[in-house]
CSV table of C-alpha atoms in Angstrom, one decimal:
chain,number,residue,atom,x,y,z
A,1,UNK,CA,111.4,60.3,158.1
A,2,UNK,CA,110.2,63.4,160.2
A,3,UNK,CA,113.1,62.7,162.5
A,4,UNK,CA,115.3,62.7,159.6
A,5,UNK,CA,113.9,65.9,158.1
A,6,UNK,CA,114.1,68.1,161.9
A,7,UNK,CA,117.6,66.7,162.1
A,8,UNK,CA,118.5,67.6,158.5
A,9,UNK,CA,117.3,70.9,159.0
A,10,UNK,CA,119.1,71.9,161.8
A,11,UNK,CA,122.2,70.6,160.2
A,12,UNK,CA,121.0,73.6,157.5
A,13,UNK,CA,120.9,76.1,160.3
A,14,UNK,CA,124.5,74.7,161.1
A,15,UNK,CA,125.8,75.7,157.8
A,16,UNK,CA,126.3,71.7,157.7
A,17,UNK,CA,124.9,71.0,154.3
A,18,UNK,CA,126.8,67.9,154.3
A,19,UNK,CA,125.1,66.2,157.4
A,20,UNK,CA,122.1,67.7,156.4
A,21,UNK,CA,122.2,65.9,153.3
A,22,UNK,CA,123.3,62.8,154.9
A,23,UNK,CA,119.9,62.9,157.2
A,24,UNK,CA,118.1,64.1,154.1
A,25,UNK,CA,118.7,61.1,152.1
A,26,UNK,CA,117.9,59.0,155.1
A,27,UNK,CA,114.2,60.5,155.2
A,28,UNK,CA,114.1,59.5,151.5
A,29,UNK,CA,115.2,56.2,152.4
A,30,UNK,CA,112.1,55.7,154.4
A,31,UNK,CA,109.8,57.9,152.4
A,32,UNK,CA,110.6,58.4,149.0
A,33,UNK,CA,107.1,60.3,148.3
A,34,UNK,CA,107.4,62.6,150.9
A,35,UNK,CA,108.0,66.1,148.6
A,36,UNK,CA,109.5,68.4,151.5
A,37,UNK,CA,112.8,65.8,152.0
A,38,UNK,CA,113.3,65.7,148.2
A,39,UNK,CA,113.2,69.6,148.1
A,40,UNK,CA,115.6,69.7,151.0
A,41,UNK,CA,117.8,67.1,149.9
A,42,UNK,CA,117.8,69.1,146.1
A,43,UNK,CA,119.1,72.0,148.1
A,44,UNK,CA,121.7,69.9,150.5
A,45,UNK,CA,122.9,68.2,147.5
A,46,UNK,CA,123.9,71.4,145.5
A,47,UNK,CA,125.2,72.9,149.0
A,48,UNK,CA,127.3,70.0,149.7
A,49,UNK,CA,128.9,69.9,146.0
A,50,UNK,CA,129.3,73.6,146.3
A,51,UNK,CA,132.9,72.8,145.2
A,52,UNK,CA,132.0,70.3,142.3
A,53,UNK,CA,130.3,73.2,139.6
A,54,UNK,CA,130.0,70.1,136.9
A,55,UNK,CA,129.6,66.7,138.9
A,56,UNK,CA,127.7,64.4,140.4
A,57,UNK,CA,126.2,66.7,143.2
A,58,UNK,CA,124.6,69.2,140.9
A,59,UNK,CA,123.2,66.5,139.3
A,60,UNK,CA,122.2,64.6,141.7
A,61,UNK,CA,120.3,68.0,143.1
A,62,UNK,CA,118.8,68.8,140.1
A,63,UNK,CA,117.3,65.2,140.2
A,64,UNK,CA,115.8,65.7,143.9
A,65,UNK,CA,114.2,69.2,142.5
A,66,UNK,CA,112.4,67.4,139.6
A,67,UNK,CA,111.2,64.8,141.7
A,68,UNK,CA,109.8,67.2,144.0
A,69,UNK,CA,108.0,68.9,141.8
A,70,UNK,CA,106.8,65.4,140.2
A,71,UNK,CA,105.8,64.7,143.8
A,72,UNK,CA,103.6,68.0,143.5
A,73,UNK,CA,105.7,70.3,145.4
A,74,UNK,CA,105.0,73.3,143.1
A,75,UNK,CA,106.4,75.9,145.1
A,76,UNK,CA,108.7,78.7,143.6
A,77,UNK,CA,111.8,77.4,145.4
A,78,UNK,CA,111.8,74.5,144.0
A,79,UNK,CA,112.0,76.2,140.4
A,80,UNK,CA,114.5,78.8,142.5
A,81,UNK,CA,116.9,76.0,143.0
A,82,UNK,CA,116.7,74.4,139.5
A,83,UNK,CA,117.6,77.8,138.3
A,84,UNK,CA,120.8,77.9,139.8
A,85,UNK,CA,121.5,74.4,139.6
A,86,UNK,CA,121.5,75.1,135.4
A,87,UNK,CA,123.1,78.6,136.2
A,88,UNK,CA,126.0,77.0,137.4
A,89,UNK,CA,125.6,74.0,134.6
A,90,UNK,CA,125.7,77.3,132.5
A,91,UNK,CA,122.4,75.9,131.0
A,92,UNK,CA,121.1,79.4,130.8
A,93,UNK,CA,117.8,78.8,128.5
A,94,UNK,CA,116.7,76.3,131.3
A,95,UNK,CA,117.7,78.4,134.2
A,96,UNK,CA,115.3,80.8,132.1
A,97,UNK,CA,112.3,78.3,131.7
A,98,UNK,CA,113.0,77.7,135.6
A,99,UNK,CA,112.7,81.2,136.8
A,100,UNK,CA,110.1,82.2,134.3
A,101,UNK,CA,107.9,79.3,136.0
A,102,UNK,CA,109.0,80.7,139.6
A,103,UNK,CA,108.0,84.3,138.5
A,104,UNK,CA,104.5,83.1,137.2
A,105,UNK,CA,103.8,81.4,140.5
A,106,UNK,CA,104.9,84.8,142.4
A,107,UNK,CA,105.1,87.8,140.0
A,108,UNK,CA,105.3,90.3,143.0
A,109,UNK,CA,108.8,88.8,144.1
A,110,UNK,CA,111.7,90.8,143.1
A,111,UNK,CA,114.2,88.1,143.8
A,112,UNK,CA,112.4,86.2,141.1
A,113,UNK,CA,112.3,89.1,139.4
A,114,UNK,CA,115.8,90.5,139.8
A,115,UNK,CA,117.3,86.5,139.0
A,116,UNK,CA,115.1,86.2,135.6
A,117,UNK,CA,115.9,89.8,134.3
A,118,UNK,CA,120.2,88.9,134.9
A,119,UNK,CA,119.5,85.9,132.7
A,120,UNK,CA,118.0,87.5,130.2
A,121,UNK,CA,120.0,90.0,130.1
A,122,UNK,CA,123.6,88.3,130.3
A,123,UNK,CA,121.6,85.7,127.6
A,124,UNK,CA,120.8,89.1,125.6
A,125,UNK,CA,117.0,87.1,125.4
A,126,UNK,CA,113.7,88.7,125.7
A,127,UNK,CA,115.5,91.9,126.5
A,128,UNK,CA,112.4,94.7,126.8
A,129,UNK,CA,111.7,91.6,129.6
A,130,UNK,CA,114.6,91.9,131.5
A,131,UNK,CA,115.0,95.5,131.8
A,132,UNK,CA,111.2,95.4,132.7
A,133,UNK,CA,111.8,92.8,135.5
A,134,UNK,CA,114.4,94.7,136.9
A,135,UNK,CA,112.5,98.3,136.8
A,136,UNK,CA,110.0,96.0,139.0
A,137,UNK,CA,112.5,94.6,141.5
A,138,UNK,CA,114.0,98.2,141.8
A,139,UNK,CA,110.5,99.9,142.4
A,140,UNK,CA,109.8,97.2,145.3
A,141,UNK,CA,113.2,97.6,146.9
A,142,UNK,CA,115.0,100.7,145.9
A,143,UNK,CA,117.9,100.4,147.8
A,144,UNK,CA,119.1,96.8,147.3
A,145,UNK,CA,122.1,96.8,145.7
A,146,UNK,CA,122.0,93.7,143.9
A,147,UNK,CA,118.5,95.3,142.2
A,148,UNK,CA,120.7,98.1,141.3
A,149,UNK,CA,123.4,96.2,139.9
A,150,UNK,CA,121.0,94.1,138.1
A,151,UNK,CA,118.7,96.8,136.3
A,152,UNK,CA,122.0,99.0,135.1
A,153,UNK,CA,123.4,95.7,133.6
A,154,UNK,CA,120.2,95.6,131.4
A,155,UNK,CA,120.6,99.2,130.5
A,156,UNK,CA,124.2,98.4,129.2
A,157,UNK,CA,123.0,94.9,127.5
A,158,UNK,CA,120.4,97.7,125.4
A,159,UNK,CA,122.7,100.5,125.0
A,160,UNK,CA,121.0,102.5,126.9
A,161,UNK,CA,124.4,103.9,128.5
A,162,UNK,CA,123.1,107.3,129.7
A,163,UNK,CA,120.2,104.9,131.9
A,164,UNK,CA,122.5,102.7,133.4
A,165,UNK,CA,125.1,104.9,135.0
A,166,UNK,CA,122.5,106.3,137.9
A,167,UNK,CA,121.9,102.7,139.4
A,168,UNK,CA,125.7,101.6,138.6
């Protein structure tokens, strides 16, 4: 299974999330505890059915992520990744519940913190939230553009017009 899990990752560092997921489901094979493969395979699985929004890849990812975390791998990736698998489910209140249980693990990470305020914001939820999330993620990286993007779209979402325009 440790075999399985080198090889699958270097298929990863390939851009070769098929093969990756290939080796990753053979580790599983072997060790169906082990809480690393099932992350990795949760990530391979939605990279390999990057094409397939709705089908069985997504789902099939989404399954590997919960297992991990049932395994005990509470790590803020794995709710990362079960974010965007409902995000592109277009699940939005449990891409939410995912990246809110991300965020608590690692408040001070403004990718977490960019991610949850655009959901709440394009969900028009918990909006004092979202703009507050994305002040944070601007204040810890000023220049990222995505930040940027992110904080004037909660602006807009509040009709705060005259807020938005300098990040836009």
């Amino acid at each position: 299974a440790d075999r399985m899990l080198m090889l699958g990752d270097q298929q990863v560092g390939y851009n070769n999330y098929e093969m990756a997921y290939a080796y990753y489901s053979w580790g599983l094979e072997k060790q169906p505890l082990n809480k690393f493969l099932a992350f990795r395979f949760a990530v391979s699985a939605m990279h390999s059915g990057r094409f397939e929004w709705q089908g069985y890849a997504l789902d099939e990812s989404l399954h590997a992520a919960k297992r991990a975390l049932a395994l005990g791998y509470h790590d803020e990736n794995v709710y990362k990744q079960c974010s965007l698998i409902f995000e592109r489910k277009s699940s939005w209140r449990d891409a939410i519940r995912a990246l809110d249980a991300a965020h608590a693990l690692y408040p001070h990470r403004e990718d977490l913190s960019n991610n949850l305020s655009y959901y709440l914001a394009l969900t028009r939820i918990r909006l004092d939230d979202a703009i507050a999330l994305a002040e944070d993620a601007v204040a810890r990286s000023p220049h990222d553009p995505t930040f940027l993007d992110t904080l004037g779209f909660a602006y807009l979402t509040t009709g705060r017009f005259a807020d938005a325009i300098p990040p836009l």
